[in-house]
Amino acid sequence: EAQVTQNPRYLITVTGKKLTVTCSQNMNHEYMSWYRQDPGLGLRQIYYSMNVEVTDKGDVPEGYKVSRKEKRNFPLILESPSPNQTSLYFCASSSAGYRASSYEQYFGPGTRLTVT
Amino acid sequence: AQTVTQSQPEMSVQEAETVTLSCTYDTSESDYYLFWYKQPPSRQMILVIRQEAYKQQNATENRFSVNFQKAAKSFSLKISDSQLGDAAMYFCAYRRYTGNQFYFGTGTSLTVIP
């Protein structure tokens, strides 16, 4: 089954304690992204990747890091989480074709992060 | 940066009726892609419909159709014969023609009244 998986699904942590949210896709997609969703703000892109070792900042990259060492994995790292990073996080992937149907993003189930 | 605006935070529709959700965007690019996503209470993001900017024909997927007005930078979603399962948050999204940058609107919460 084609899917994007994220772990953990729920996480409560304290300010300053480093954490990693994993994301993995089994569709051999080149493109992957991380988003955060906040009430009234919609989804905002944090980082995106166009292939292994190719990453770039989205709209809200401050306080986050990513890496793409393998095609299937795209972990999101919070080196020193703060309460303003409390949010719902989504990972997504898509293929690098040349038609809109190729750019359909497949989303993971989301990770609810609370930083106290 | 591109911006996507959904001016209707909440909408409601009677079951079996038709509803239109609005979306406008700001861009200086001539080629791009537009999408509508649905997010039910499960939080899962589900693609509803997509549109390539270079195509003049409006996209249609069963009960869902769009009214794409490129000059006006408008991309509205029409849901016909609304069903209870259509109740969800709907997001409009813009994707640049090259690269992997997406911009989402703030969403419209749709309630379907039995």
PDB file of C-alpha atoms in Angstrom:
ATOM      1  CA  GLU A   1       0.000   0.000   0.000  1.00  0.00           C
ATOM      2  CA  ALA A   2       1.326   3.401  -1.022  1.00  0.00           C
ATOM      3  CA  GLN A   3       1.721   5.511   2.060  1.00  0.00           C
ATOM      4  CA  VAL A   4       3.586   8.137   4.017  1.00  0.00           C
ATOM      5  CA  THR A   5       4.240   7.265   7.625  1.00  0.00           C
ATOM      6  CA  GLN A   6       5.123   9.586  10.465  1.00  0.00           C
ATOM      7  CA  ASN A   7       6.293   8.817  13.962  1.00  0.00           C
ATOM      8  CA  PRO A   8       5.397   9.581  16.608  1.00  0.00           C
ATOM      9  CA  ARG A   9       1.756  10.505  16.078  1.00  0.00           C
ATOM     10  CA  TYR A  10       1.575  12.362  19.370  1.00  0.00           C
ATOM     11  CA  LEU A  11       4.377  13.892  21.383  1.00  0.00           C
ATOM     12  CA  ILE A  12       4.470  16.017  24.502  1.00  0.00           C
ATOM     13  CA  THR A  13       7.872  17.397  25.388  1.00  0.00           C
ATOM     14  CA  VAL A  14       9.537  20.187  27.333  1.00  0.00           C
ATOM     15  CA  THR A  15      11.265  23.292  26.129  1.00  0.00           C
ATOM     16  CA  GLY A  16      14.800  22.679  24.940  1.00  0.00           C
ATOM     17  CA  LYS A  17      14.707  18.902  24.674  1.00  0.00           C
ATOM     18  CA  LYS A  18      15.832  17.893  21.192  1.00  0.00           C
ATOM     19  CA  LEU A  19      13.408  15.761  19.235  1.00  0.00           C
ATOM     20  CA  THR A  20      13.070  14.158  15.821  1.00  0.00           C
ATOM     21  CA  VAL A  21       9.884  13.374  13.929  1.00  0.00           C
ATOM     22  CA  THR A  22      10.438  10.710  11.325  1.00  0.00           C
ATOM     23  CA  CYS A  23       8.818  10.556   7.907  1.00  0.00           C
ATOM     24  CA  SER A  24       9.052   7.725   5.435  1.00  0.00           C
ATOM     25  CA  GLN A  25       7.414   7.072   2.055  1.00  0.00           C
ATOM     26  CA  ASN A  26       7.302   3.862   0.018  1.00  0.00           C
ATOM     27  CA  MET A  27       6.457   5.359  -3.389  1.00  0.00           C
ATOM     28  CA  ASN A  28       9.972   6.225  -4.544  1.00  0.00           C
ATOM     29  CA  HIS A  29       8.992   9.898  -4.651  1.00  0.00           C
ATOM     30  CA  GLU A  30      11.649  12.511  -5.302  1.00  0.00           C
ATOM     31  CA  TYR A  31       9.842  15.384  -3.582  1.00  0.00           C
ATOM     32  CA  MET A  32       9.145  15.559   0.126  1.00  0.00           C
ATOM     33  CA  SER A  33       7.957  18.361   2.389  1.00  0.00           C
ATOM     34  CA  TRP A  34       7.226  19.232   5.982  1.00  0.00           C
ATOM     35  CA  TYR A  35       4.306  21.463   6.969  1.00  0.00           C
ATOM     36  CA  ARG A  36       2.915  22.809  10.174  1.00  0.00           C
ATOM     37  CA  GLN A  37      -0.795  23.474  10.615  1.00  0.00           C
ATOM     38  CA  ASP A  38      -2.036  26.054  13.076  1.00  0.00           C
ATOM     39  CA  PRO A  39      -5.623  27.263  13.607  1.00  0.00           C
ATOM     40  CA  GLY A  40      -6.430  30.179  11.350  1.00  0.00           C
ATOM     41  CA  LEU A  41      -3.133  29.921   9.490  1.00  0.00           C
ATOM     42  CA  GLY A  42      -3.645  26.871   7.306  1.00  0.00           C
ATOM     43  CA  LEU A  43      -0.637  24.789   6.346  1.00  0.00           C
ATOM     44  CA  ARG A  44       2.730  26.427   6.052  1.00  0.00           C
ATOM     45  CA  GLN A  45       5.713  24.779   4.439  1.00  0.00           C
ATOM     46  CA  ILE A  46       8.702  24.415   6.736  1.00  0.00           C
ATOM     47  CA  TYR A  47      11.240  22.694   4.501  1.00  0.00           C
ATOM     48  CA  TYR A  48      11.109  20.790   1.270  1.00  0.00           C
ATOM     49  CA  SER A  49      13.397  18.440  -0.575  1.00  0.00           C
ATOM     50  CA  MET A  50      13.645  17.704  -4.266  1.00  0.00           C
ATOM     51  CA  ASN A  51      15.895  14.684  -3.946  1.00  0.00           C
ATOM     52  CA  VAL A  52      18.561  13.086  -1.803  1.00  0.00           C
ATOM     53  CA  GLU A  53      20.830  15.718  -0.273  1.00  0.00           C
ATOM     54  CA  VAL A  54      18.759  18.526  -1.849  1.00  0.00           C
ATOM     55  CA  THR A  55      16.737  20.532   0.654  1.00  0.00           C
ATOM     56  CA  ASP A  56      15.497  24.099   0.831  1.00  0.00           C
ATOM     57  CA  LYS A  57      13.679  26.388   3.205  1.00  0.00           C
ATOM     58  CA  GLY A  58       9.972  26.937   2.997  1.00  0.00           C
ATOM     59  CA  ASP A  59       8.047  29.780   4.568  1.00  0.00           C
ATOM     60  CA  VAL A  60       8.703  29.019   8.244  1.00  0.00           C
ATOM     61  CA  PRO A  61      12.067  27.246   8.641  1.00  0.00           C
ATOM     62  CA  GLU A  62      13.246  28.947  11.829  1.00  0.00           C
ATOM     63  CA  GLY A  63      13.850  26.474  14.646  1.00  0.00           C
ATOM     64  CA  TYR A  64      13.781  23.408  12.408  1.00  0.00           C
ATOM     65  CA  LYS A  65      16.316  21.249  10.610  1.00  0.00           C
ATOM     66  CA  VAL A  66      15.915  18.518   8.051  1.00  0.00           C
ATOM     67  CA  SER A  67      18.084  16.011   6.261  1.00  0.00           C
ATOM     68  CA  ARG A  68      17.579  13.762   3.240  1.00  0.00           C
ATOM     69  CA  LYS A  69      20.189  11.071   3.269  1.00  0.00           C
ATOM     70  CA  GLU A  70      17.923   8.428   1.770  1.00  0.00           C
ATOM     71  CA  LYS A  71      15.202   8.900  -0.795  1.00  0.00           C
ATOM     72  CA  ARG A  72      12.475   7.395   1.355  1.00  0.00           C
ATOM     73  CA  ASN A  73      13.192   9.255   4.609  1.00  0.00           C
ATOM     74  CA  PHE A  74      12.909  12.926   5.503  1.00  0.00           C
ATOM     75  CA  PRO A  75      13.180  13.515   9.265  1.00  0.00           C
ATOM     76  CA  LEU A  76      12.278  16.809  10.915  1.00  0.00           C
ATOM     77  CA  ILE A  77      14.559  17.852  13.753  1.00  0.00           C
ATOM     78  CA  LEU A  78      13.797  20.378  16.477  1.00  0.00           C
ATOM     79  CA  GLU A  79      17.119  21.070  18.179  1.00  0.00           C
ATOM     80  CA  SER A  80      15.669  23.179  20.986  1.00  0.00           C
ATOM     81  CA  PRO A  81      11.863  23.120  20.888  1.00  0.00           C
ATOM     82  CA  SER A  82       9.923  26.081  22.195  1.00  0.00           C
ATOM     83  CA  PRO A  83       6.214  26.454  23.041  1.00  0.00           C
ATOM     84  CA  ASN A  84       5.559  28.356  19.794  1.00  0.00           C
ATOM     85  CA  GLN A  85       6.403  25.150  17.943  1.00  0.00           C
ATOM     86  CA  THR A  86       3.364  23.456  19.416  1.00  0.00           C
ATOM     87  CA  SER A  87       1.469  22.483  16.294  1.00  0.00           C
ATOM     88  CA  LEU A  88       0.197  19.739  14.016  1.00  0.00           C
ATOM     89  CA  TYR A  89       2.923  18.615  11.632  1.00  0.00           C
ATOM     90  CA  PHE A  90       2.476  16.914   8.285  1.00  0.00           C
ATOM     91  CA  CYS A  91       4.970  15.234   6.027  1.00  0.00           C
ATOM     92  CA  ALA A  92       4.115  14.881   2.342  1.00  0.00           C
ATOM     93  CA  SER A  93       5.670  13.385  -0.764  1.00  0.00           C
ATOM     94  CA  SER A  94       5.124  13.585  -4.514  1.00  0.00           C
ATOM     95  CA  SER A  95       6.848  12.521  -7.694  1.00  0.00           C
ATOM     96  CA  ALA A  96       8.859  14.805  -9.961  1.00  0.00           C
ATOM     97  CA  GLY A  97       6.846  14.462 -13.151  1.00  0.00           C
ATOM     98  CA  TYR A  98       5.734  17.215 -15.502  1.00  0.00           C
ATOM     99  CA  ARG A  99       2.003  17.084 -15.082  1.00  0.00           C
ATOM    100  CA  ALA A 100      -0.226  18.198 -12.268  1.00  0.00           C
ATOM    101  CA  SER A 101      -1.199  14.589 -11.626  1.00  0.00           C
ATOM    102  CA  SER A 102       2.421  13.900 -10.797  1.00  0.00           C
ATOM    103  CA  TYR A 103       2.488  16.622  -8.210  1.00  0.00           C
ATOM    104  CA  GLU A 104      -0.301  15.170  -6.147  1.00  0.00           C
ATOM    105  CA  GLN A 105       1.010  15.226  -2.639  1.00  0.00           C
ATOM    106  CA  TYR A 106       0.507  12.208  -0.449  1.00  0.00           C
ATOM    107  CA  PHE A 107       0.278  13.273   3.167  1.00  0.00           C
ATOM    108  CA  GLY A 108       1.221  11.426   6.285  1.00  0.00           C
ATOM    109  CA  PRO A 109      -1.318  11.129   9.123  1.00  0.00           C
ATOM    110  CA  GLY A 110       0.133  14.061  11.072  1.00  0.00           C
ATOM    111  CA  THR A 111       2.062  14.453  14.313  1.00  0.00           C
ATOM    112  CA  ARG A 112       0.543  16.431  17.152  1.00  0.00           C
ATOM    113  CA  LEU A 113       3.396  18.097  19.029  1.00  0.00           C
ATOM    114  CA  THR A 114       2.998  19.918  22.341  1.00  0.00           C
ATOM    115  CA  VAL A 115       5.944  21.786  23.837  1.00  0.00           C
ATOM    116  CA  THR A 116       5.514  22.861  27.459  1.00  0.00           C
TER     117      THR A 116
ATOM    118  CA  ALA B   1       6.174  34.896  -2.198  1.00  0.00           C
ATOM    119  CA  GLN B   2       2.829  33.762  -3.441  1.00  0.00           C
ATOM    120  CA  THR B   3      -0.196  34.197  -1.205  1.00  0.00           C
ATOM    121  CA  VAL B   4      -3.435  32.261  -1.199  1.00  0.00           C
ATOM    122  CA  THR B   5      -6.576  33.760   0.300  1.00  0.00           C
ATOM    123  CA  GLN B   6      -9.715  31.964   1.376  1.00  0.00           C
ATOM    124  CA  SER B   7     -12.081  34.670   2.517  1.00  0.00           C
ATOM    125  CA  GLN B   8     -14.778  32.375   3.924  1.00  0.00           C
ATOM    126  CA  PRO B   9     -13.657  30.852   7.230  1.00  0.00           C
ATOM    127  CA  GLU B  10     -16.951  28.968   7.536  1.00  0.00           C
ATOM    128  CA  MET B  11     -19.671  27.903   5.141  1.00  0.00           C
ATOM    129  CA  SER B  12     -22.757  25.756   5.469  1.00  0.00           C
ATOM    130  CA  VAL B  13     -24.938  23.972   2.936  1.00  0.00           C
ATOM    131  CA  GLN B  14     -28.079  21.904   3.027  1.00  0.00           C
ATOM    132  CA  GLU B  15     -27.674  18.282   2.097  1.00  0.00           C
ATOM    133  CA  ALA B  16     -28.177  17.755  -1.667  1.00  0.00           C
ATOM    134  CA  GLU B  17     -27.645  21.457  -2.394  1.00  0.00           C
ATOM    135  CA  THR B  18     -24.717  23.133  -4.117  1.00  0.00           C
ATOM    136  CA  VAL B  19     -22.053  25.227  -2.435  1.00  0.00           C
ATOM    137  CA  THR B  20     -19.120  27.221  -3.779  1.00  0.00           C
ATOM    138  CA  LEU B  21     -15.928  27.863  -1.843  1.00  0.00           C
ATOM    139  CA  SER B  22     -13.807  30.777  -2.953  1.00  0.00           C
ATOM    140  CA  CYS B  23     -10.052  31.061  -3.333  1.00  0.00           C
ATOM    141  CA  THR B  24      -7.902  33.821  -4.734  1.00  0.00           C
ATOM    142  CA  TYR B  25      -4.151  33.934  -5.093  1.00  0.00           C
ATOM    143  CA  ASP B  26      -1.459  36.398  -5.835  1.00  0.00           C
ATOM    144  CA  THR B  27       1.366  35.520  -8.207  1.00  0.00           C
ATOM    145  CA  SER B  28       3.507  36.995 -10.930  1.00  0.00           C
ATOM    146  CA  GLU B  29       4.117  33.608 -12.510  1.00  0.00           C
ATOM    147  CA  SER B  30       2.313  32.487 -15.642  1.00  0.00           C
ATOM    148  CA  ASP B  31       2.572  28.750 -15.070  1.00  0.00           C
ATOM    149  CA  TYR B  32       1.624  27.025 -11.848  1.00  0.00           C
ATOM    150  CA  TYR B  33      -0.689  24.405 -10.376  1.00  0.00           C
ATOM    151  CA  LEU B  34      -3.704  24.779  -8.132  1.00  0.00           C
ATOM    152  CA  PHE B  35      -5.273  22.242  -5.809  1.00  0.00           C
ATOM    153  CA  TRP B  36      -8.159  21.812  -3.419  1.00  0.00           C
ATOM    154  CA  TYR B  37      -7.603  19.566  -0.418  1.00  0.00           C
ATOM    155  CA  LYS B  38     -10.156  18.254   2.035  1.00  0.00           C
ATOM    156  CA  GLN B  39      -9.371  17.643   5.690  1.00  0.00           C
ATOM    157  CA  PRO B  40     -12.092  15.726   7.571  1.00  0.00           C
ATOM    158  CA  PRO B  41     -12.070  15.433  11.366  1.00  0.00           C
ATOM    159  CA  SER B  42      -9.601  12.550  11.030  1.00  0.00           C
ATOM    160  CA  ARG B  43      -7.057  15.254  10.004  1.00  0.00           C
ATOM    161  CA  GLN B  44      -6.022  13.284   6.944  1.00  0.00           C
ATOM    162  CA  MET B  45      -5.329  15.540   3.938  1.00  0.00           C
ATOM    163  CA  ILE B  46      -7.185  14.326   0.849  1.00  0.00           C
ATOM    164  CA  LEU B  47      -6.756  15.715  -2.646  1.00  0.00           C
ATOM    165  CA  VAL B  48     -10.103  16.788  -4.112  1.00  0.00           C
ATOM    166  CA  ILE B  49      -9.178  18.304  -7.441  1.00  0.00           C
ATOM    167  CA  ARG B  50      -6.231  19.808  -9.337  1.00  0.00           C
ATOM    168  CA  GLN B  51      -5.851  22.370 -12.119  1.00  0.00           C
ATOM    169  CA  GLU B  52      -2.928  23.237 -14.367  1.00  0.00           C
ATOM    170  CA  ALA B  53      -2.781  26.968 -15.040  1.00  0.00           C
ATOM    171  CA  TYR B  54      -2.026  26.511 -18.734  1.00  0.00           C
ATOM    172  CA  LYS B  55      -5.251  24.587 -19.216  1.00  0.00           C
ATOM    173  CA  GLN B  56      -8.267  26.773 -19.856  1.00  0.00           C
ATOM    174  CA  GLN B  57     -10.731  23.967 -19.274  1.00  0.00           C
ATOM    175  CA  ASN B  58     -12.015  23.781 -15.739  1.00  0.00           C
ATOM    176  CA  ALA B  59     -11.252  20.553 -13.909  1.00  0.00           C
ATOM    177  CA  THR B  60     -14.075  18.269 -12.798  1.00  0.00           C
ATOM    178  CA  GLU B  61     -14.092  15.256 -10.519  1.00  0.00           C
ATOM    179  CA  ASN B  62     -17.537  13.756 -10.090  1.00  0.00           C
ATOM    180  CA  ARG B  63     -19.522  16.192  -7.867  1.00  0.00           C
ATOM    181  CA  PHE B  64     -16.560  18.553  -7.542  1.00  0.00           C
ATOM    182  CA  SER B  65     -15.689  21.162 -10.126  1.00  0.00           C
ATOM    183  CA  VAL B  66     -13.667  24.347 -10.230  1.00  0.00           C
ATOM    184  CA  ASN B  67     -14.130  27.742 -11.774  1.00  0.00           C
ATOM    185  CA  PHE B  68     -10.622  28.799 -12.757  1.00  0.00           C
ATOM    186  CA  GLN B  69     -10.314  32.440 -13.768  1.00  0.00           C
ATOM    187  CA  LYS B  70      -6.637  32.981 -14.517  1.00  0.00           C
ATOM    188  CA  ALA B  71      -6.812  36.697 -15.198  1.00  0.00           C
ATOM    189  CA  ALA B  72      -8.719  37.282 -11.975  1.00  0.00           C
ATOM    190  CA  LYS B  73      -6.454  34.832 -10.104  1.00  0.00           C
ATOM    191  CA  SER B  74      -9.481  33.039  -8.789  1.00  0.00           C
ATOM    192  CA  PHE B  75      -9.967  29.312  -8.204  1.00  0.00           C
ATOM    193  CA  SER B  76     -13.317  28.459  -6.637  1.00  0.00           C
ATOM    194  CA  LEU B  77     -14.558  24.988  -5.788  1.00  0.00           C
ATOM    195  CA  LYS B  78     -18.145  23.959  -6.450  1.00  0.00           C
ATOM    196  CA  ILE B  79     -19.603  20.979  -4.644  1.00  0.00           C
ATOM    197  CA  SER B  80     -22.833  19.696  -6.144  1.00  0.00           C
ATOM    198  CA  ASP B  81     -25.372  17.433  -4.443  1.00  0.00           C
ATOM    199  CA  SER B  82     -23.649  17.955  -1.099  1.00  0.00           C
ATOM    200  CA  GLN B  83     -23.414  14.936   1.146  1.00  0.00           C
ATOM    201  CA  LEU B  84     -22.859  14.618   4.882  1.00  0.00           C
ATOM    202  CA  GLY B  85     -19.426  13.171   4.179  1.00  0.00           C
ATOM    203  CA  ASP B  86     -18.406  16.424   2.501  1.00  0.00           C
ATOM    204  CA  ALA B  87     -18.280  18.140   5.876  1.00  0.00           C
ATOM    205  CA  ALA B  88     -14.637  19.056   6.405  1.00  0.00           C
ATOM    206  CA  MET B  89     -12.060  21.796   6.253  1.00  0.00           C
ATOM    207  CA  TYR B  90     -11.159  22.669   2.677  1.00  0.00           C
ATOM    208  CA  PHE B  91      -7.811  24.141   1.715  1.00  0.00           C
ATOM    209  CA  CYS B  92      -6.854  25.816  -1.516  1.00  0.00           C
ATOM    210  CA  ALA B  93      -3.195  25.387  -2.495  1.00  0.00           C
ATOM    211  CA  TYR B  94      -0.816  26.867  -5.056  1.00  0.00           C
ATOM    212  CA  ARG B  95       2.238  25.081  -6.337  1.00  0.00           C
ATOM    213  CA  ARG B  96       4.982  26.798  -8.272  1.00  0.00           C
ATOM    214  CA  TYR B  97       5.615  25.385 -11.753  1.00  0.00           C
ATOM    215  CA  THR B  98       9.150  24.323 -10.916  1.00  0.00           C
ATOM    216  CA  GLY B  99      10.446  23.196  -7.594  1.00  0.00           C
ATOM    217  CA  ASN B 100       8.418  21.885  -4.715  1.00  0.00           C
ATOM    218  CA  GLN B 101       7.056  25.020  -3.064  1.00  0.00           C
ATOM    219  CA  PHE B 102       3.448  24.978  -1.976  1.00  0.00           C
ATOM    220  CA  TYR B 103       1.330  27.747  -0.521  1.00  0.00           C
ATOM    221  CA  PHE B 104      -1.915  27.007   1.268  1.00  0.00           C
ATOM    222  CA  GLY B 105      -4.874  29.169   2.156  1.00  0.00           C
ATOM    223  CA  THR B 106      -6.197  29.391   5.698  1.00  0.00           C
ATOM    224  CA  GLY B 107      -9.056  27.025   4.995  1.00  0.00           C
ATOM    225  CA  THR B 108     -12.862  27.028   4.863  1.00  0.00           C
ATOM    226  CA  SER B 109     -14.795  24.892   7.305  1.00  0.00           C
ATOM    227  CA  LEU B 110     -17.797  23.379   5.547  1.00  0.00           C
ATOM    228  CA  THR B 111     -20.821  22.178   7.493  1.00  0.00           C
ATOM    229  CA  VAL B 112     -23.445  20.041   5.768  1.00  0.00           C
ATOM    230  CA  ILE B 113     -26.905  20.346   7.292  1.00  0.00           C
ATOM    231  CA  PRO B 114     -29.116  17.234   7.063  1.00  0.00           C
TER     232      PRO B 114
END
